[in-house]
mmCIF file of C-alpha atoms and ligand atoms in Angstrom:
data_model
loop_
_atom_site.group_PDB
_atom_site.id
_atom_site.type_symbol
_atom_site.label_atom_id
_atom_site.label_comp_id
_atom_site.label_asym_id
_atom_site.label_seq_id
_atom_site.Cartn_x
_atom_site.Cartn_y
_atom_site.Cartn_z
ATOM 1 C CA MET Z 1 -0.251 0.329 0.328
ATOM 2 C CA SER Z 2 1.199 3.641 -0.527
ATOM 3 C CA GLU Z 3 2.301 5.462 2.288
ATOM 4 C CA ARG Z 4 1.284 8.979 0.780
ATOM 5 C CA LEU Z 5 -0.993 10.533 3.975
ATOM 6 C CA GLU Z 6 -3.434 11.628 1.741
ATOM 7 C CA ASP Z 7 -3.723 7.943 -0.120
ATOM 8 C CA ILE Z 8 -3.408 6.682 3.311
ATOM 9 C CA ALA Z 9 -5.909 9.430 4.432
ATOM 10 C CA ALA Z 10 -8.494 8.175 1.582
ATOM 11 C CA ALA Z 11 -8.102 4.462 2.394
ATOM 12 C CA MET Z 12 -9.484 5.143 5.940
ATOM 13 C CA VAL Z 13 -12.363 6.894 4.252
ATOM 14 C CA ALA Z 14 -13.341 4.126 1.142
ATOM 15 C CA ASP Z 15 -16.163 3.886 -0.546
ATOM 16 C CA GLY Z 16 -19.038 2.487 1.675
ATOM 17 C CA LYS Z 17 -16.192 1.668 4.840
ATOM 18 C CA GLY Z 18 -15.851 3.540 8.166
ATOM 19 C CA ILE Z 19 -13.664 2.548 10.854
ATOM 20 C CA LEU Z 20 -13.683 0.720 14.354
ATOM 21 C CA ALA Z 21 -12.410 2.324 17.705
ATOM 22 C CA ALA Z 22 -10.906 -0.383 19.380
ATOM 23 C CA ASP Z 23 -9.476 1.844 21.708
ATOM 24 C CA GLU Z 24 -10.872 2.036 24.614
ATOM 25 C CA SER Z 25 -8.083 2.268 26.840
ATOM 26 C CA SER Z 26 -8.069 0.038 30.372
ATOM 27 C CA GLY Z 27 -10.209 2.250 32.693
ATOM 28 C CA THR Z 28 -12.768 2.403 29.361
ATOM 29 C CA ILE Z 29 -13.191 -1.026 28.641
ATOM 30 C CA LYS Z 30 -13.523 -1.643 31.941
ATOM 31 C CA LYS Z 31 -16.711 0.139 32.576
ATOM 32 C CA ARG Z 32 -18.120 -2.053 28.810
ATOM 33 C CA PHE Z 33 -16.761 -5.446 30.574
ATOM 34 C CA ASP Z 34 -19.199 -4.805 33.988
ATOM 35 C CA VAL Z 35 -21.656 -4.402 32.190
ATOM 36 C CA ILE Z 36 -21.999 -7.520 30.735
ATOM 37 C CA GLY Z 37 -20.030 -9.094 33.710
ATOM 38 C CA VAL Z 38 -16.430 -9.950 32.274
ATOM 39 C CA GLU Z 39 -13.394 -9.842 34.339
ATOM 40 C CA SER Z 40 -11.158 -6.950 32.456
ATOM 41 C CA THR Z 41 -7.697 -8.679 31.947
ATOM 42 C CA ALA Z 42 -5.029 -8.304 29.736
ATOM 43 C CA ASP Z 43 -6.420 -12.257 28.257
ATOM 44 C CA SER Z 44 -10.134 -10.917 28.264
ATOM 45 C CA ARG Z 45 -9.168 -7.898 26.180
ATOM 46 C CA ARG Z 46 -7.411 -10.101 24.335
ATOM 47 C CA ASP Z 47 -9.305 -12.465 23.604
ATOM 48 C CA TYR Z 48 -12.015 -9.786 22.943
ATOM 49 C CA ARG Z 49 -10.922 -7.534 20.438
ATOM 50 C CA GLU Z 50 -9.532 -10.794 18.711
ATOM 51 C CA MET Z 51 -12.643 -12.360 18.317
ATOM 52 C CA LEU Z 52 -13.716 -8.247 16.729
ATOM 53 C CA PHE Z 53 -10.660 -8.617 14.457
ATOM 54 C CA ARG Z 54 -11.379 -11.893 13.095
ATOM 55 C CA ALA Z 55 -14.923 -11.808 12.057
ATOM 56 C CA THR Z 56 -13.015 -11.627 7.918
ATOM 57 C CA SER Z 57 -15.797 -10.762 5.486
ATOM 58 C CA ALA Z 58 -17.034 -8.373 8.500
ATOM 59 C CA MET Z 59 -12.920 -7.401 8.269
ATOM 60 C CA LYS Z 60 -12.885 -6.843 4.804
ATOM 61 C CA ASN Z 61 -15.938 -5.288 3.559
ATOM 62 C CA HIS Z 62 -16.707 -2.655 5.845
ATOM 63 C CA ILE Z 63 -14.094 -1.607 8.557
ATOM 64 C CA SER Z 64 -10.883 -0.292 6.998
ATOM 65 C CA GLY Z 65 -8.923 1.557 10.030
ATOM 66 C CA VAL Z 66 -8.945 0.100 13.052
ATOM 67 C CA ILE Z 67 -7.912 2.372 16.135
ATOM 68 C CA LEU Z 68 -6.060 0.543 19.337
ATOM 69 C CA TYR Z 69 -5.297 1.444 22.094
ATOM 70 C CA ASP Z 70 -0.945 1.604 23.054
ATOM 71 C CA GLU Z 71 -1.470 -2.216 24.888
ATOM 72 C CA THR Z 72 -2.879 -3.314 21.074
ATOM 73 C CA ILE Z 73 -1.307 -3.040 19.462
ATOM 74 C CA ARG Z 74 1.961 -5.230 21.318
ATOM 75 C CA GLN Z 75 -0.424 -7.820 22.243
ATOM 76 C CA LYS Z 76 -0.565 -10.743 20.326
ATOM 77 C CA ALA Z 77 -3.601 -13.753 19.541
ATOM 78 C CA ALA Z 78 -3.524 -16.665 21.309
ATOM 79 C CA ASP Z 79 -2.460 -18.248 18.328
ATOM 80 C CA GLY Z 80 1.135 -16.852 18.634
ATOM 81 C CA THR Z 81 0.350 -13.918 15.208
ATOM 82 C CA PRO Z 82 0.029 -10.584 16.285
ATOM 83 C CA LEU Z 83 -3.302 -8.786 16.410
ATOM 84 C CA VAL Z 84 -1.441 -5.847 13.887
ATOM 85 C CA ASP Z 85 -0.671 -8.537 11.171
ATOM 86 C CA LEU Z 86 -5.010 -9.805 12.143
ATOM 87 C CA ILE Z 87 -6.001 -6.602 10.779
ATOM 88 C CA ARG Z 88 -3.564 -6.034 7.578
ATOM 89 C CA ALA Z 89 -4.583 -9.547 6.249
ATOM 90 C CA SER Z 90 -7.873 -8.280 6.517
ATOM 91 C CA GLY Z 91 -6.783 -5.488 3.768
ATOM 92 C CA ALA Z 92 -7.552 -2.631 6.820
ATOM 93 C CA ILE Z 93 -4.992 -0.191 8.322
ATOM 94 C CA PRO Z 94 -4.215 -0.153 11.838
ATOM 95 C CA GLY Z 95 -4.114 3.212 13.445
ATOM 96 C CA ILE Z 96 -3.686 4.204 17.815
ATOM 97 C CA LYS Z 97 -4.857 6.506 20.223
ATOM 98 C CA VAL Z 98 -2.093 8.634 21.536
ATOM 99 C CA ASP Z 99 -3.496 11.109 23.178
ATOM 100 C CA ALA Z 100 -3.376 10.331 26.805
ATOM 101 C CA GLY Z 101 -7.107 12.121 27.938
ATOM 102 C CA ALA Z 102 -9.625 14.868 29.472
ATOM 103 C CA LYS Z 103 -7.951 16.450 32.418
ATOM 104 C CA PRO Z 104 -9.135 19.346 34.238
ATOM 105 C CA LEU Z 105 -8.563 22.385 32.929
ATOM 106 C CA ALA Z 106 -7.086 24.805 35.336
ATOM 107 C CA GLY Z 107 -8.905 27.417 36.317
ATOM 108 C CA PHE Z 108 -11.253 26.134 34.540
ATOM 109 C CA PRO Z 109 -13.594 24.595 36.527
ATOM 110 C CA GLY Z 110 -15.660 21.656 34.409
ATOM 111 C CA ASP Z 111 -12.935 22.097 30.882
ATOM 112 C CA THR Z 112 -10.363 19.655 30.988
ATOM 113 C CA ILE Z 113 -7.095 19.481 29.018
ATOM 114 C CA THR Z 114 -6.446 16.590 26.910
ATOM 115 C CA GLU Z 115 -2.097 15.607 27.713
ATOM 116 C CA GLY Z 116 0.276 13.726 26.142
ATOM 117 C CA LEU Z 117 1.644 15.667 23.339
ATOM 118 C CA ASP Z 118 5.490 15.461 25.847
ATOM 119 C CA GLY Z 119 7.822 12.929 24.971
ATOM 120 C CA LEU Z 120 5.393 11.928 21.395
ATOM 121 C CA ARG Z 121 8.052 12.542 18.185
ATOM 122 C CA GLU Z 122 9.452 9.434 20.056
ATOM 123 C CA ARG Z 123 6.043 7.432 20.524
ATOM 124 C CA LEU Z 124 4.710 8.141 17.096
ATOM 125 C CA ALA Z 125 7.759 6.841 15.463
ATOM 126 C CA GLU Z 126 7.818 3.094 18.022
ATOM 127 C CA TYR Z 127 4.092 3.077 16.990
ATOM 128 C CA TYR Z 128 4.926 3.865 12.974
ATOM 129 C CA LYS Z 129 7.336 0.252 13.491
ATOM 130 C CA LEU Z 130 4.030 -1.611 15.371
ATOM 131 C CA GLY Z 131 2.257 -0.625 11.517
ATOM 132 C CA ALA Z 132 0.410 2.111 13.496
ATOM 133 C CA ARG Z 133 -0.721 4.625 9.868
ATOM 134 C CA PHE Z 134 -2.241 6.269 12.074
ATOM 135 C CA ALA Z 135 -3.096 8.067 14.997
ATOM 136 C CA LYS Z 136 -6.247 9.668 16.861
ATOM 137 C CA TRP Z 137 -6.636 12.386 19.428
ATOM 138 C CA ARG Z 138 -9.303 14.052 21.064
ATOM 139 C CA GLY Z 139 -10.159 17.258 22.579
ATOM 140 C CA VAL Z 140 -13.133 16.672 24.677
ATOM 141 C CA ILE Z 141 -15.350 19.910 25.037
ATOM 142 C CA ASP Z 142 -18.605 19.940 27.625
ATOM 143 C CA ILE Z 143 -21.012 21.891 27.899
ATOM 144 C CA ASN Z 144 -22.958 22.974 30.968
ATOM 145 C CA GLU Z 145 -24.760 26.605 30.223
ATOM 146 C CA GLU Z 146 -25.070 27.186 34.141
ATOM 147 C CA GLU Z 147 -21.451 26.693 34.652
ATOM 148 C CA ASN Z 148 -19.863 29.278 31.638
ATOM 149 C CA VAL Z 149 -18.815 25.369 30.110
ATOM 150 C CA PRO Z 150 -17.193 25.319 28.448
ATOM 151 C CA SER Z 151 -14.754 28.408 28.803
ATOM 152 C CA SER Z 152 -13.507 30.322 25.449
ATOM 153 C CA THR Z 153 -9.594 28.991 27.167
ATOM 154 C CA ALA Z 154 -10.484 25.425 26.998
ATOM 155 C CA ILE Z 155 -11.822 24.711 22.898
ATOM 156 C CA ASP Z 156 -8.637 27.481 22.984
ATOM 157 C CA ALA Z 157 -5.777 24.888 24.685
ATOM 158 C CA ASN Z 158 -7.830 21.792 22.484
ATOM 159 C CA CYS Z 159 -7.863 23.170 19.042
ATOM 160 C CA HIS Z 160 -4.054 24.321 20.263
ATOM 161 C CA ALA Z 161 -3.218 20.558 21.572
ATOM 162 C CA LEU Z 162 -4.872 18.943 18.442
ATOM 163 C CA ALA Z 163 -2.984 20.782 15.973
ATOM 164 C CA ARG Z 164 0.670 20.084 17.632
ATOM 165 C CA TYR Z 165 -0.797 16.400 17.185
ATOM 166 C CA ALA Z 166 -1.606 16.427 13.873
ATOM 167 C CA ALA Z 167 2.023 17.543 12.611
ATOM 168 C CA LEU Z 168 3.838 15.586 14.679
ATOM 169 C CA CYS Z 169 1.572 13.126 13.693
ATOM 170 C CA GLN Z 170 2.116 14.256 10.164
ATOM 171 C CA GLU Z 171 5.849 14.656 10.520
ATOM 172 C CA ALA Z 172 6.399 10.877 11.375
ATOM 173 C CA GLY Z 173 4.158 9.317 8.741
ATOM 174 C CA ILE Z 174 1.490 9.000 10.746
ATOM 175 C CA VAL Z 175 -2.607 9.816 8.985
ATOM 176 C CA PRO Z 176 -3.478 12.496 12.654
ATOM 177 C CA ILE Z 177 -7.616 11.654 13.268
ATOM 178 C CA VAL Z 178 -8.951 15.262 14.907
ATOM 179 C CA GLU Z 179 -11.252 14.916 16.702
ATOM 180 C CA PRO Z 180 -12.604 17.949 19.633
ATOM 181 C CA GLU Z 181 -16.062 16.300 20.377
ATOM 182 C CA VAL Z 182 -19.134 17.878 22.152
ATOM 183 C CA LEU Z 183 -19.862 15.558 24.250
ATOM 184 C CA MET Z 184 -24.009 15.634 23.811
ATOM 185 C CA ASP Z 185 -24.073 14.475 27.622
ATOM 186 C CA GLY Z 186 -25.529 17.928 28.799
ATOM 187 C CA SER Z 187 -29.393 19.081 29.015
ATOM 188 C CA HIS Z 188 -28.606 21.276 25.906
ATOM 189 C CA ASP Z 189 -30.927 21.634 23.360
ATOM 190 C CA ILE Z 190 -29.473 21.347 19.307
ATOM 191 C CA ASP Z 191 -28.497 24.430 18.187
ATOM 192 C CA THR Z 192 -26.899 25.045 21.788
ATOM 193 C CA CYS Z 193 -24.971 22.479 20.149
ATOM 194 C CA TYR Z 194 -24.519 24.112 16.993
ATOM 195 C CA GLU Z 195 -23.187 26.788 18.425
ATOM 196 C CA ILE Z 196 -20.302 25.660 20.516
ATOM 197 C CA THR Z 197 -19.575 22.818 17.483
ATOM 198 C CA LYS Z 198 -19.107 26.024 15.487
ATOM 199 C CA VAL Z 199 -15.831 28.150 17.064
ATOM 200 C CA THR Z 200 -14.562 24.372 17.463
ATOM 201 C CA LEU Z 201 -14.130 23.408 14.524
ATOM 202 C CA LEU Z 202 -13.170 27.111 13.496
ATOM 203 C CA GLN Z 203 -10.414 27.288 16.127
ATOM 204 C CA LEU Z 204 -9.565 23.408 15.202
ATOM 205 C CA TYR Z 205 -9.061 24.931 11.006
ATOM 206 C CA SER Z 206 -7.020 28.617 12.417
ATOM 207 C CA GLU Z 207 -5.030 26.338 14.507
ATOM 208 C CA LEU Z 208 -4.454 23.557 11.736
ATOM 209 C CA TYR Z 209 -3.655 26.174 9.335
ATOM 210 C CA ALA Z 210 -1.005 27.331 12.251
ATOM 211 C CA ALA Z 211 0.341 25.240 12.875
ATOM 212 C CA ASN Z 212 0.906 23.810 8.809
ATOM 213 C CA VAL Z 213 -0.514 20.947 8.318
ATOM 214 C CA SER Z 214 -1.458 19.420 5.441
ATOM 215 C CA LEU Z 215 -5.407 19.022 5.246
ATOM 216 C CA GLU Z 216 -5.323 16.792 2.761
ATOM 217 C CA GLY Z 217 -3.080 13.802 4.827
ATOM 218 C CA THR Z 218 -5.538 14.274 7.858
ATOM 219 C CA ILE Z 219 -9.510 12.972 8.778
ATOM 220 C CA LEU Z 220 -11.698 14.901 10.862
ATOM 221 C CA LYS Z 221 -13.940 13.022 13.175
ATOM 222 C CA PRO Z 222 -15.761 15.125 14.857
ATOM 223 C CA ASN Z 223 -19.743 14.930 16.479
ATOM 224 C CA MET Z 224 -22.619 15.028 15.173
ATOM 225 C CA ILE Z 225 -25.097 18.150 16.373
ATOM 226 C CA ILE Z 226 -27.634 17.556 18.325
ATOM 227 C CA GLY Z 227 -28.992 17.534 21.528
ATOM 228 C CA GLY Z 228 -27.901 17.041 24.126
ATOM 229 C CA LYS Z 229 -29.208 13.706 25.796
ATOM 230 C CA LYS Z 230 -30.356 15.640 29.404
ATOM 231 C CA SER Z 231 -31.884 17.352 27.266
ATOM 232 C CA GLY Z 232 -35.490 15.039 27.244
ATOM 233 C CA ILE Z 233 -35.914 16.673 23.206
ATOM 234 C CA LYS Z 234 -34.441 13.554 20.365
ATOM 235 C CA ASN Z 235 -33.453 14.629 17.053
ATOM 236 C CA SER Z 236 -34.865 13.437 13.890
ATOM 237 C CA PRO Z 237 -32.548 11.908 11.490
ATOM 238 C CA GLU Z 238 -33.266 15.288 9.073
ATOM 239 C CA GLU Z 239 -33.082 17.866 11.493
ATOM 240 C CA VAL Z 240 -30.169 15.914 12.787
ATOM 241 C CA ALA Z 241 -28.089 15.838 8.562
ATOM 242 C CA GLU Z 242 -29.484 19.143 8.154
ATOM 243 C CA LYS Z 243 -28.072 20.800 11.539
ATOM 244 C CA THR Z 244 -24.539 18.327 10.669
ATOM 245 C CA ILE Z 245 -24.254 19.448 7.556
ATOM 246 C CA LYS Z 246 -25.037 23.498 6.738
ATOM 247 C CA LEU Z 247 -22.185 23.772 9.879
ATOM 248 C CA PHE Z 248 -19.719 21.415 8.282
ATOM 249 C CA ARG Z 249 -20.467 22.807 5.006
ATOM 250 C CA GLU Z 250 -19.179 27.242 6.786
ATOM 251 C CA THR Z 251 -16.168 25.478 8.846
ATOM 252 C CA VAL Z 252 -14.529 21.593 7.545
ATOM 253 C CA PRO Z 253 -12.247 23.298 4.420
ATOM 254 C CA VAL Z 254 -12.791 20.734 1.102
ATOM 255 C CA ALA Z 255 -9.351 19.661 1.412
ATOM 256 C CA VAL Z 256 -9.954 17.962 3.831
ATOM 257 C CA PRO Z 257 -10.780 14.356 2.445
ATOM 258 C CA GLY Z 258 -13.462 12.618 5.056
ATOM 259 C CA ILE Z 259 -14.988 12.998 8.011
ATOM 260 C CA ALA Z 260 -15.594 9.924 10.095
ATOM 261 C CA PHE Z 261 -17.751 11.543 13.330
ATOM 262 C CA LEU Z 262 -18.060 9.471 17.206
ATOM 263 C CA SER Z 263 -21.243 7.694 17.943
ATOM 264 C CA GLY Z 264 -20.903 9.755 20.915
ATOM 265 C CA GLY Z 265 -23.469 8.261 23.316
ATOM 266 C CA GLN Z 266 -26.338 7.654 20.816
ATOM 267 C CA SER Z 267 -27.274 4.015 20.756
ATOM 268 C CA ASP Z 268 -26.759 2.010 17.751
ATOM 269 C CA GLU Z 269 -29.523 2.107 15.817
ATOM 270 C CA GLU Z 270 -29.528 6.388 16.322
ATOM 271 C CA ALA Z 271 -26.504 7.016 14.833
ATOM 272 C CA THR Z 272 -27.231 4.248 11.857
ATOM 273 C CA ALA Z 273 -29.865 6.421 10.624
ATOM 274 C CA ASN Z 274 -28.430 9.915 11.432
ATOM 275 C CA LEU Z 275 -25.121 8.930 10.110
ATOM 276 C CA ASN Z 276 -27.792 7.711 6.879
ATOM 277 C CA ALA Z 277 -29.774 10.439 6.454
ATOM 278 C CA ILE Z 278 -25.804 12.673 6.085
ATOM 279 C CA ASN Z 279 -25.267 10.898 3.874
ATOM 280 C CA ALA Z 280 -28.752 10.195 2.564
ATOM 281 C CA ILE Z 281 -28.843 15.164 1.752
ATOM 282 C CA GLY Z 282 -25.334 14.560 -0.742
ATOM 283 C CA PRO Z 283 -23.904 15.235 -2.551
ATOM 284 C CA HIS Z 284 -20.522 16.308 -0.164
ATOM 285 C CA PRO Z 285 -17.613 17.714 -0.729
ATOM 286 C CA TRP Z 286 -15.482 14.736 1.986
ATOM 287 C CA LYS Z 287 -16.524 11.373 2.482
ATOM 288 C CA LEU Z 288 -18.708 10.977 5.112
ATOM 289 C CA THR Z 289 -18.095 7.696 7.675
ATOM 290 C CA PHE Z 290 -18.350 6.637 10.989
ATOM 291 C CA SER Z 291 -15.592 5.743 13.605
ATOM 292 C CA TYR Z 292 -17.661 4.278 16.061
ATOM 293 C CA GLY Z 293 -16.694 2.878 19.624
ATOM 294 C CA ARG Z 294 -20.024 2.236 21.350
ATOM 295 C CA ALA Z 295 -22.763 2.395 18.102
ATOM 296 C CA LEU Z 296 -20.367 -0.507 16.509
ATOM 297 C CA GLN Z 297 -19.179 -3.058 19.625
ATOM 298 C CA ALA Z 298 -22.335 -2.665 22.912
ATOM 299 C CA ALA Z 299 -24.500 -5.606 20.371
ATOM 300 C CA PRO Z 300 -21.303 -7.808 20.225
ATOM 301 C CA GLN Z 301 -19.975 -7.694 23.823
ATOM 302 C CA LYS Z 302 -23.611 -8.177 24.901
ATOM 303 C CA ALA Z 303 -23.833 -11.532 22.427
ATOM 304 C CA TRP Z 304 -20.201 -12.660 23.894
ATOM 305 C CA SER Z 305 -20.670 -12.123 27.087
ATOM 306 C CA GLY Z 306 -16.994 -13.563 27.386
ATOM 307 C CA LYS Z 307 -18.262 -16.939 26.747
ATOM 308 C CA VAL Z 308 -15.865 -19.132 23.473
ATOM 309 C CA GLU Z 309 -19.538 -20.081 23.614
ATOM 310 C CA ASN Z 310 -20.199 -16.541 22.229
ATOM 311 C CA ILE Z 311 -17.862 -15.784 19.742
ATOM 312 C CA ALA Z 312 -19.510 -16.487 16.203
ATOM 313 C CA ALA Z 313 -22.525 -14.496 17.167
ATOM 314 C CA GLY Z 314 -20.056 -12.346 18.743
ATOM 315 C CA GLN Z 315 -18.541 -11.921 15.549
ATOM 316 C CA ALA Z 316 -22.072 -12.263 14.020
ATOM 317 C CA ALA Z 317 -23.514 -8.364 15.449
ATOM 318 C CA PHE Z 318 -20.205 -7.128 14.691
ATOM 319 C CA ALA Z 319 -20.749 -8.006 11.098
ATOM 320 C CA HIS Z 320 -23.838 -6.891 11.313
ATOM 321 C CA ARG Z 321 -24.119 -3.822 12.711
ATOM 322 C CA ALA Z 322 -20.718 -2.811 10.956
ATOM 323 C CA LYS Z 323 -23.173 -3.888 7.503
ATOM 324 C CA MET Z 324 -26.084 -1.566 7.998
ATOM 325 C CA ASN Z 325 -23.111 1.358 9.146
ATOM 326 C CA SER Z 326 -21.718 0.468 6.026
ATOM 327 C CA LEU Z 327 -24.808 1.049 4.213
ATOM 328 C CA ALA Z 328 -25.428 4.040 5.691
ATOM 329 C CA ALA Z 329 -21.685 5.845 4.664
ATOM 330 C CA LEU Z 330 -24.080 5.370 0.595
ATOM 331 C CA GLY Z 331 -26.389 6.737 2.048
ATOM 332 C CA LYS Z 332 -28.607 3.682 1.625
ATOM 333 C CA TRP Z 333 -29.118 1.937 4.922
ATOM 334 C CA GLN Z 334 -33.551 0.916 5.508
ATOM 335 C CA GLN Z 335 -35.234 0.848 8.194
ATOM 336 C CA THR Z 336 -36.452 -2.649 7.188
ATOM 337 C CA ALA Z 337 -32.879 -3.938 6.966
ATOM 338 C CA GLU Z 338 -32.432 -4.229 10.488
ATOM 339 C CA LYS Z 339 -35.555 -6.500 10.975
ATOM 340 C CA ALA Z 340 -33.809 -8.300 8.011
ATOM 341 C CA ALA Z 341 -31.504 -9.388 10.131
HETATM 342 P P1 13P H 401 -17.969 6.403 20.135
HETATM 343 O O1 13P H 401 -18.260 6.406 19.058
HETATM 344 O O2 13P H 401 -18.279 5.524 21.879
HETATM 345 O O3 13P H 401 -18.467 7.427 20.921
HETATM 346 O O4 13P H 401 -16.184 5.934 20.720
HETATM 347 C C1 13P H 401 -15.261 6.488 19.329
HETATM 348 C C2 13P H 401 -14.273 7.612 20.228
HETATM 349 O O5 13P H 401 -13.736 6.668 19.353
HETATM 350 C C3 13P H 401 -13.937 8.446 20.850
HETATM 351 O O6 13P H 401 -13.155 8.531 20.639
#
């Protein structure tokens, strides 16, 4: 495969394909395993992820890349094959989460700043040797209108860090996924999400420009424009799609080859329906696909529940969600396809 950044980025958003975000930190995967009653150990985490990466036809047909966590990129399957080799054998590209998580921003209660820039050049060089050809860094922007969160300081600091990360990735021959996630956990409405995401994306592209980042070799991983979960209002896929595309047309340069959404706490089917509605109102100047964690993995985690005899069921559940989201990335999903399964 070509090693040019723009070719790697194009492959990451190839038609009908999207990214499997399997980069949960050890703390986050423990929370997911707690739900299904599975103890989180290095071996159980390996067994679970091996199950996904060995879902061969789903991986081959619907998954362009997999975001890994530091532990996973170094792990071997039960038979000794490096997990990275399983991913590559399916035709997908291995990627790596490189941020060190969101920490409280000093002086701004309720805001966070994502850490992990110190030593990043050296870590990227190692990850490249381990097979990673793209990376992910997530800046987290919470919304709490009563507390004046987010501050503009938090938005600026996170976008600045994303730009420094992106420049280091490109220097290392790695495509940066830039992820400024405006959380959907709050009680705000869809228009507030629109306004905060707008300020964030404008600042992000200003910082990427200032950092000499080549946009052709990047992928944007944003939230959709959607009301907060605690607002009690459910936005239709049509409204989410219309507002998301209106905002991106105002803020995301066409030099960006692709946009791969996070699912952010939407239900499996909601994340699929919304992505489908976004693509159904195309054509758009960028590819729009998925980079889902929870919305791809909740179903296989439940079906697997840590039991060897459930591996085929877990793989089938993963294959189904991957196929539904692949259809949505083409704007060809229909609710009846869910029932057919
Ligand atoms: P979710 O799809 O579960 O939001 O996770 C995607 C991700 O990688 C967040 O950083």
